[in-house]
Amino acid sequence: MKPSLEVRIAGLTLRNPVLVASGIIGYGREYERLVDLERIGGIVTKTVTLHARAGNPPPRICETPSGMLNSIGIENPGLQGFLEQKVPILRELPCAAIVSVEGEDVGEFCELVRGVDGSGAAHAIEVNISCPNVGPHGLRYSTDAGMAREVMNAIRPLTRLPLIAKLTPNVTRIAEIAQACEDCGADAVSLVNTFIGMAVDARARRPILGTVLGGLSGPAIKPLALAKLWETVQAVDIPVVGMGGIARPIDAVEFLLTGATAVEVGTAMFANPALPEDCVGAIEQAVAALPSAHVEDLIGALEVPEGRGVIRAGKAARREAGRHAS
Amino acid sequence: MKPSLEVRIAGLTLRNPVLVASGIIGYGREYERLVDLERIGGIVTKTVTLHARAGNPPPRICETPSGMLNSIGIENPGLQGFLEQKVPILRELPCAAIVSVEGEDVGEFCELVRGVDGSGAAHAIEVNISCPNVGPHGLRYSTDAGMAREVMNAIRPLTRLPLIAKLTPNVTRIAEIAQACEDCGADAVSLVNTFIGMAVDARARRPILGTVLGGLSGPAIKPLALAKLWETVQAVDIPVVGMGGIARPIDAVEFLLTGATAVEVGTAMFANPALPEDCVGAIEQAVAALPSAHVEDLIGALEVPEGRGVIRAGKAARREAGRHAS
Amino acid sequence: MNLVSCSVVSNHEVSAGNFLITLQVPRSFARPQPGQFVHLRVGEDIEPLLRRPYSLEGFTERGALRAVRVYFSVVGRGSGVLARQEKGTKLDLIGPLGIGFTPRPRRVPILVAGGRGVAPLLFLSRRLRERKRPYVFLFGARSRTDLYGVREIRGGRLHLATDDGSIGYEGSVLDLLEREWTGARHTPLTAEIFTCGPHGLLHAISDFARERGIRCEASLEGPMACGVGACRGCPVPLLPGPDSGRYPAMCVEGPVMDATIVDWARLP
Amino acid sequence: MNLVSCSVVSNHEVSAGNFLITLQVPRSFARPQPGQFVHLRVGEDIEPLLRRPYSLEGFTERGALRAVRVYFSVVGRGSGVLARQEKGTKLDLIGPLGIGFTPRPRRVPILVAGGRGVAPLLFLSRRLRERKRPYVFLFGARSRTDLYGVREIRGGRLHLATDDGSIGYEGSVLDLLEREWTGARHTPLTAEIFTCGPHGLLHAISDFARERGIRCEASLEGPMACGVGACRGCPVPLLPGPDSGRYPAMCVEGPVMDATIVDWARLP
Ligand SMILES: Cc1cc2nc3c(=O)[nH]c(=O)nc-3n(C[C@H](O)[C@H](O)[C@H](O)COP(=O)(O)OP(=O)(O)OC[C@H]3O[C@@H](n4cnc5c(N)ncnc54)[C@H](O)[C@@H]3O)c2cc1C
Ligand SMILES: Cc1cc2nc3c(=O)[nH]c(=O)nc-3n(C[C@H](O)[C@H](O)[C@H](O)COP(=O)(O)OP(=O)(O)OC[C@H]3O[C@@H](n4cnc5c(N)ncnc54)[C@H](O)[C@@H]3O)c2cc1C
Ligand SMILES: Cc1cc2nc3c(=O)[nH]c(=O)nc-3n(C[C@H](O)[C@H](O)[C@H](O)COP(=O)(O)O)c2cc1C
Ligand SMILES: Cc1cc2nc3c(=O)[nH]c(=O)nc-3n(C[C@H](O)[C@H](O)[C@H](O)COP(=O)(O)O)c2cc1C
Ligand code: FES
Ligand code: FES
């Protein structure tokens, strides 16, 4: 018998801990012939903003060593367009549909949450307070714990859907922002969004991206994403969704071991659309190898040698502590 | 005739803008048969601390996609050992010797600066307020503009050597720290030190590095380093030394175009010890292609299309503005 | 459109730095249209990270063999890896993708190729020939060695141009187009243009067409990530006009597009 | 020690996943000692980023040909790239590096090899034979196909062990060592041990040696960046003792070190 890989994020139960990250496969349909959505936990939609956005001028992407930069600028049909064109698609998905939203101010965040909640098509909302590509707004929310608090406090009363706050890694202490979100009712946090980066065409003496700066993703950032995850899981009690650079199936296991309750697969899917399914396979194998065969016992199970003893990370450590106490 | 590549950083004149970064080739001797130091601008020594350090437990390094993590922990002979064993080597170097120092508190920084100044062997001091591998101390100084100020204010009166403050990229706004250093008398800033990262051995369910966290360097971080450089050159008037992921000769030109007055070559030298010399070659070629054939006209010469006009970055922009004004 | 695993049937250098690779595809690969492309994973490694988009030079169905051909230049890391892939290697690709050329009935198709841009036009010319439609093929390149595929252009009228004059007209294929247009007395109602080549050339040809009101389709190039319209990484900038507020995705609304509405100056 | 460009003379798979590569080196490459290593750049690309350290299996000087040999297993990305390098390819390496084995006069050298760790010991055995010094060679591996190089071991007494018993003693080479030690009545004054193999084995052998006061040199492995003592990335943890406050660099104070002072449990 295959072990169950079910994980829970507040009210949301996922078939398994593998999601597709926001901005990677649109709203599901674009990739429908390339990914078997029945095999994965769910998808996060491209971020929806209140008003439709045409996105940034070209070029918007650029390959870098083991990574890519993007400056898409949240091209999306806006809330109205989303409700009309995308909600019908989401309803048909054979996996969880997590809708990503981003507002330019608290009011917009509220309208978006109300709209998505009302649509009935979302299993959870990912609150994107972390996009580096939309000028000062996104960054303001993402780099300031106080602003994160404001947004979370405002939207929390508007929906009973699980709220997952998506964090930027472009900060000195990500754990502070994560704690602020937890304090204000976030059911989970997800991280990381992209790292701010830049590429230069030395021959043309120009920046490569139309916007000069963009967001770095892909395997290049995996070590950075794991470090941010490690910092965060030790600071909060809510589930953490990990991502950043997952490119081989075993990478997903690394994120779970480090303390992620679920993972999101991003950039590397462009090369290998089967990657999310392959990640499920790798997790299945890792879980099957556990004495308990429980996926929760993989989460945060990293063994960190410290002095002579061995400590366990994040929730796993607390669970353990709880067991001993009881 | 070959164009002159001479650049100046306060009182320090470099034959050309190519340095070797701290921690890469020790104090020069280790690489003497591999690098022709007569062809490059200078080297930055391994960071010296007040007391000798044995460094961190193994493993200390780990390869990652297009990058590597390290947690050396500033293994070094301490100030006394440095003065006795390394100063004689530095005196013989056929290029500039920049000595990197790091203290655990302001007092240690002062002792180090006095000691290095007194040795007479340093052409400049790189003040390492950015190492992620020595516990909270380094990070405290590196992530807090106030602490950076304290250090710079304390050491500035102690030496007439050029002081180059080396900054960490692990902060929300690197420009703030750079400005603090500039305000308090730094002659230049250099960036970036490594990004905090982590690697996991999923099969062994253990972190790979003995210290769990380490610093990421190499081509993977080049886009991030360029973005931090771009942010910094627009914020300060002192020269900025750029580094992070330089792996092909043309990469050095990218850093100069973005606004660096000099570059430091790091990790990629382990694979290609001739890289610094090759970078000099690439810069020479780029300078020769300029109408003026002046290396300063390469620095910050990135053409950034904005609306219909074209703006120039950092110092180049200001120089240009000055010309127009006069 | 499908993700299919294919194997290299052959891969050889037809002129310095230019390769023709033939890939056997399974039945599930739909019959492609000229101008459509495939999104190719050039190797198994993490690096290079992204797939590479390539127009189809041709498609063969012979008995059990179903194969696509790509004509490519080695210009960077991905194409370098592709050039080293030997017969028998397995590669995977997504395709056929995008929108191809759409010749209208009863108009003379004028195919204008610049350099390696000839690939999708060769494919188009073969289709026209199969349908016994006459066409004009204008082909410009740097030198005669770059004139890949000319011997295959049959059933149409062919004119060549080279920068170095090593064969045909010495000069740009744009001159050939101007001569053809006036010489043969084409009008926007009797002829239309299909073109592929360097952006500079496409820009000039689209100006030529727009000024005269000629229907003109060009095959565009630019960086792509997903290739299927999901990531929005391949925006095509448009000239001021009814549609200029949005950025069509090159991978799904192109790569073949109405050249006269593209803002070539803003295309990477 | 020098950075030299060399070319692949041959590279072939001697058993499943194990390769022997021969690299021609220029005159400037100093004559290496057994136990020394080279730091090899396996390809020209940025990825893999670091060089790979490999012990020398041998060194040949025959007329104009000066060549080093490396016996390696394909275990990851770097060794995978190396396995694909064909005859004639240029690679560069830094070497010879580190400290090799230092047999003392008038003692019987007992060479203990585990699996592919045989490489530097084969090199050592050839040197001993050239000097007409008798030695004992104990070689353990998983199976007979992994017993690379046995036919070359001449001038010494050879005992084999395999985990599956397909040849020689069925069991660990450690058992062979214990038997040899008591059977041949060696004493710490008459014999010494040179060993290379998996860390678990080296750990056991060094315990054996320490308990009996036997001189024992082992060739260590671990990740390296610079390979020349500059980066301090390759620390060797030591057992409590006079030297335990510091971390010798494996690349310059090793890779061959006194096995009895190494803290094997803390070595990666
Ligand atoms: C629809 C379409 C059809 C194409 N058809 C052909 C063809 O038939 N023959 C051919 O030789 N080339 C064709 N190209 C261009 C080809 O995709 C690029 O030359 C190739 O991706 C360069 O990859 P590289 O790794 O060798 O170069 P690198 O410069 O190393 O590539 C780095 C990155 O930039 C992107 N990139 C760089 N230049 C281009 C470019 N001109 N177009 C698209 N992406 C680029 C790459 O995809 C990659 O992500 C086509 C491009 C598109 C979009
Ligand atoms: C002094 C010395 C001598 C060696 N001699 C031999 C030899 O003769 N034959 C042989 O097959 N192997 C030898 N090794 C081990 C060899 O260097 C590694 O197997 C090889 O680097 C693995 O590279 P990879 O890219 O295939 O594996 P990966 O696992 O992809 O390598 C990733 C990174 O980890 C490092 N790494 C992983 N495992 C090891 C290891 N065991 N030792 C050192 N670095 C490691 C690599 O250098 C690289 O930086 C030696 C190692 C050292 C230090
Ligand atoms: C092309 C592209 C578009 C993206 N768009 C969004 C977005 O709209 N909203 C969002 O929250 N994250 C977006 N991201 C970030 C990813 O969801 C993810 O956080 C990041 O890419 C790191 O994961 P990866 O390295 O696996 O790609 C985008 C990433 C890419 C590459
Ligand atoms: C092995 C290693 C050791 C380093 N040691 C130091 C150090 O002692 N002091 C310091 O300021 N930076 C140190 N660095 C950081 C580099 O000087 C440089 O800032 C960083 O590696 C980014 O450049 P790169 O990507 O070109 O390597 C070290 C880097 C590496 C890889
Ligand atoms: S490449 Fe992703 S939308 Fe076109
Ligand atoms: S590998 Fe750099 S000191 Fe040993």
PDB file of N, CA and C in Angstrom, chain B residues 85-119:
ATOM      1  N   GLN B  85      53.935  36.336  10.328  1.00  0.00           N
ATOM      2  CA  GLN B  85      54.095  35.390   9.209  1.00  0.00           C
ATOM      3  C   GLN B  85      53.698  35.967   7.858  1.00  0.00           C
ATOM      4  N   LYS B  86      52.714  36.835   7.834  1.00  0.00           N
ATOM      5  CA  LYS B  86      52.145  37.216   6.540  1.00  0.00           C
ATOM      6  C   LYS B  86      52.657  38.557   6.026  1.00  0.00           C
ATOM      7  N   VAL B  87      52.968  39.472   6.935  1.00  0.00           N
ATOM      8  CA  VAL B  87      53.426  40.790   6.499  1.00  0.00           C
ATOM      9  C   VAL B  87      54.673  40.692   5.608  1.00  0.00           C
ATOM     10  N   PRO B  88      55.635  39.831   5.969  1.00  0.00           N
ATOM     11  CA  PRO B  88      56.802  39.706   5.082  1.00  0.00           C
ATOM     12  C   PRO B  88      56.420  39.265   3.659  1.00  0.00           C
ATOM     13  N   ILE B  89      55.410  38.424   3.567  1.00  0.00           N
ATOM     14  CA  ILE B  89      54.950  37.994   2.235  1.00  0.00           C
ATOM     15  C   ILE B  89      54.341  39.181   1.495  1.00  0.00           C
ATOM     16  N   LEU B  90      53.497  39.916   2.181  1.00  0.00           N
ATOM     17  CA  LEU B  90      52.790  41.032   1.539  1.00  0.00           C
ATOM     18  C   LEU B  90      53.770  42.080   1.010  1.00  0.00           C
ATOM     19  N   ARG B  91      54.845  42.309   1.766  1.00  0.00           N
ATOM     20  CA  ARG B  91      55.829  43.302   1.334  1.00  0.00           C
ATOM     21  C   ARG B  91      56.420  42.981  -0.042  1.00  0.00           C
ATOM     22  N   GLU B  92      56.484  41.690  -0.348  1.00  0.00           N
ATOM     23  CA  GLU B  92      57.110  41.246  -1.603  1.00  0.00           C
ATOM     24  C   GLU B  92      56.145  41.249  -2.782  1.00  0.00           C
ATOM     25  N   LEU B  93      54.867  41.453  -2.509  1.00  0.00           N
ATOM     26  CA  LEU B  93      53.887  41.310  -3.595  1.00  0.00           C
ATOM     27  C   LEU B  93      54.089  42.376  -4.666  1.00  0.00           C
ATOM     28  N   PRO B  94      54.003  41.974  -5.927  1.00  0.00           N
ATOM     29  CA  PRO B  94      54.155  42.945  -7.014  1.00  0.00           C
ATOM     30  C   PRO B  94      52.839  43.617  -7.388  1.00  0.00           C
ATOM     31  N   CYS B  95      51.937  43.723  -6.439  1.00  0.00           N
ATOM     32  CA  CYS B  95      50.648  44.393  -6.694  1.00  0.00           C
ATOM     33  C   CYS B  95      50.169  44.941  -5.360  1.00  0.00           C
ATOM     34  N   ALA B  96      49.071  45.677  -5.384  1.00  0.00           N
ATOM     35  CA  ALA B  96      48.562  46.249  -4.143  1.00  0.00           C
ATOM     36  C   ALA B  96      48.121  45.153  -3.188  1.00  0.00           C
ATOM     37  N   ALA B  97      48.414  45.371  -1.906  1.00  0.00           N
ATOM     38  CA  ALA B  97      47.986  44.434  -0.868  1.00  0.00           C
ATOM     39  C   ALA B  97      46.948  45.119  -0.002  1.00  0.00           C
ATOM     40  N   ILE B  98      45.727  44.636  -0.077  1.00  0.00           N
ATOM     41  CA  ILE B  98      44.651  45.188   0.742  1.00  0.00           C
ATOM     42  C   ILE B  98      44.399  44.179   1.846  1.00  0.00           C
ATOM     43  N   VAL B  99      44.467  44.649   3.072  1.00  0.00           N
ATOM     44  CA  VAL B  99      44.338  43.723   4.191  1.00  0.00           C
ATOM     45  C   VAL B  99      42.909  43.783   4.723  1.00  0.00           C
ATOM     46  N   SER B 100      42.301  42.620   4.801  1.00  0.00           N
ATOM     47  CA  SER B 100      40.931  42.535   5.311  1.00  0.00           C
ATOM     48  C   SER B 100      40.955  42.250   6.803  1.00  0.00           C
ATOM     49  N   VAL B 101      40.161  42.995   7.564  1.00  0.00           N
ATOM     50  CA  VAL B 101      40.114  42.783   9.015  1.00  0.00           C
ATOM     51  C   VAL B 101      38.663  42.694   9.486  1.00  0.00           C
ATOM     52  N   GLU B 102      38.489  41.951  10.552  1.00  0.00           N
ATOM     53  CA  GLU B 102      37.170  41.876  11.169  1.00  0.00           C
ATOM     54  C   GLU B 102      37.305  41.726  12.668  1.00  0.00           C
ATOM     55  N   GLY B 103      36.578  42.569  13.413  1.00  0.00           N
ATOM     56  CA  GLY B 103      36.601  42.496  14.869  1.00  0.00           C
ATOM     57  C   GLY B 103      35.284  41.989  15.403  1.00  0.00           C
ATOM     58  N   GLU B 104      35.306  41.507  16.625  1.00  0.00           N
ATOM     59  CA  GLU B 104      34.049  41.063  17.231  1.00  0.00           C
ATOM     60  C   GLU B 104      33.348  42.229  17.917  1.00  0.00           C
ATOM     61  N   ASP B 105      34.093  43.295  18.161  1.00  0.00           N
ATOM     62  CA  ASP B 105      33.464  44.505  18.676  1.00  0.00           C
ATOM     63  C   ASP B 105      34.299  45.695  18.208  1.00  0.00           C
ATOM     64  N   VAL B 106      33.839  46.890  18.571  1.00  0.00           N
ATOM     65  CA  VAL B 106      34.501  48.091  18.077  1.00  0.00           C
ATOM     66  C   VAL B 106      35.969  48.128  18.524  1.00  0.00           C
ATOM     67  N   GLY B 107      36.201  47.716  19.758  1.00  0.00           N
ATOM     68  CA  GLY B 107      37.563  47.725  20.282  1.00  0.00           C
ATOM     69  C   GLY B 107      38.483  46.846  19.444  1.00  0.00           C
ATOM     70  N   GLU B 108      38.021  45.668  19.090  1.00  0.00           N
ATOM     71  CA  GLU B 108      38.848  44.777  18.263  1.00  0.00           C
ATOM     72  C   GLU B 108      39.117  45.385  16.893  1.00  0.00           C
ATOM     73  N   PHE B 109      38.087  45.991  16.323  1.00  0.00           N
ATOM     74  CA  PHE B 109      38.299  46.644  15.021  1.00  0.00           C
ATOM     75  C   PHE B 109      39.428  47.676  15.132  1.00  0.00           C
ATOM     76  N   CYS B 110      39.409  48.435  16.235  1.00  0.00           N
ATOM     77  CA  CYS B 110      40.420  49.478  16.413  1.00  0.00           C
ATOM     78  C   CYS B 110      41.816  48.867  16.526  1.00  0.00           C
ATOM     79  N   GLU B 111      41.936  47.831  17.345  1.00  0.00           N
ATOM     80  CA  GLU B 111      43.245  47.196  17.496  1.00  0.00           C
ATOM     81  C   GLU B 111      43.750  46.672  16.161  1.00  0.00           C
ATOM     82  N   LEU B 112      42.857  46.091  15.415  1.00  0.00           N
ATOM     83  CA  LEU B 112      43.241  45.524  14.115  1.00  0.00           C
ATOM     84  C   LEU B 112      43.718  46.610  13.160  1.00  0.00           C
ATOM     85  N   VAL B 113      42.952  47.699  13.104  1.00  0.00           N
ATOM     86  CA  VAL B 113      43.316  48.772  12.183  1.00  0.00           C
ATOM     87  C   VAL B 113      44.661  49.376  12.588  1.00  0.00           C
ATOM     88  N   ARG B 114      44.848  49.575  13.886  1.00  0.00           N
ATOM     89  CA  ARG B 114      46.137  50.090  14.352  1.00  0.00           C
ATOM     90  C   ARG B 114      47.264  49.148  13.965  1.00  0.00           C
ATOM     91  N   GLY B 115      47.051  47.871  14.197  1.00  0.00           N
ATOM     92  CA  GLY B 115      48.092  46.878  13.911  1.00  0.00           C
ATOM     93  C   GLY B 115      48.447  46.834  12.436  1.00  0.00           C
ATOM     94  N   VAL B 116      47.426  46.804  11.601  1.00  0.00           N
ATOM     95  CA  VAL B 116      47.669  46.705  10.158  1.00  0.00           C
ATOM     96  C   VAL B 116      48.307  47.989   9.654  1.00  0.00           C
ATOM     97  N   ASP B 117      47.817  49.115  10.145  1.00  0.00           N
ATOM     98  CA  ASP B 117      48.387  50.401   9.765  1.00  0.00           C
ATOM     99  C   ASP B 117      49.870  50.427  10.135  1.00  0.00           C
ATOM    100  N   GLY B 118      50.168  49.993  11.337  1.00  0.00           N
ATOM    101  CA  GLY B 118      51.543  50.010  11.822  1.00  0.00           C
ATOM    102  C   GLY B 118      52.471  49.068  11.068  1.00  0.00           C
ATOM    103  N   SER B 119      51.910  48.034  10.476  1.00  0.00           N
ATOM    104  CA  SER B 119      52.755  47.046   9.781  1.00  0.00           C
ATOM    105  C   SER B 119      53.427  47.647   8.556  1.00  0.00           C
TER     106      SER B 119
END
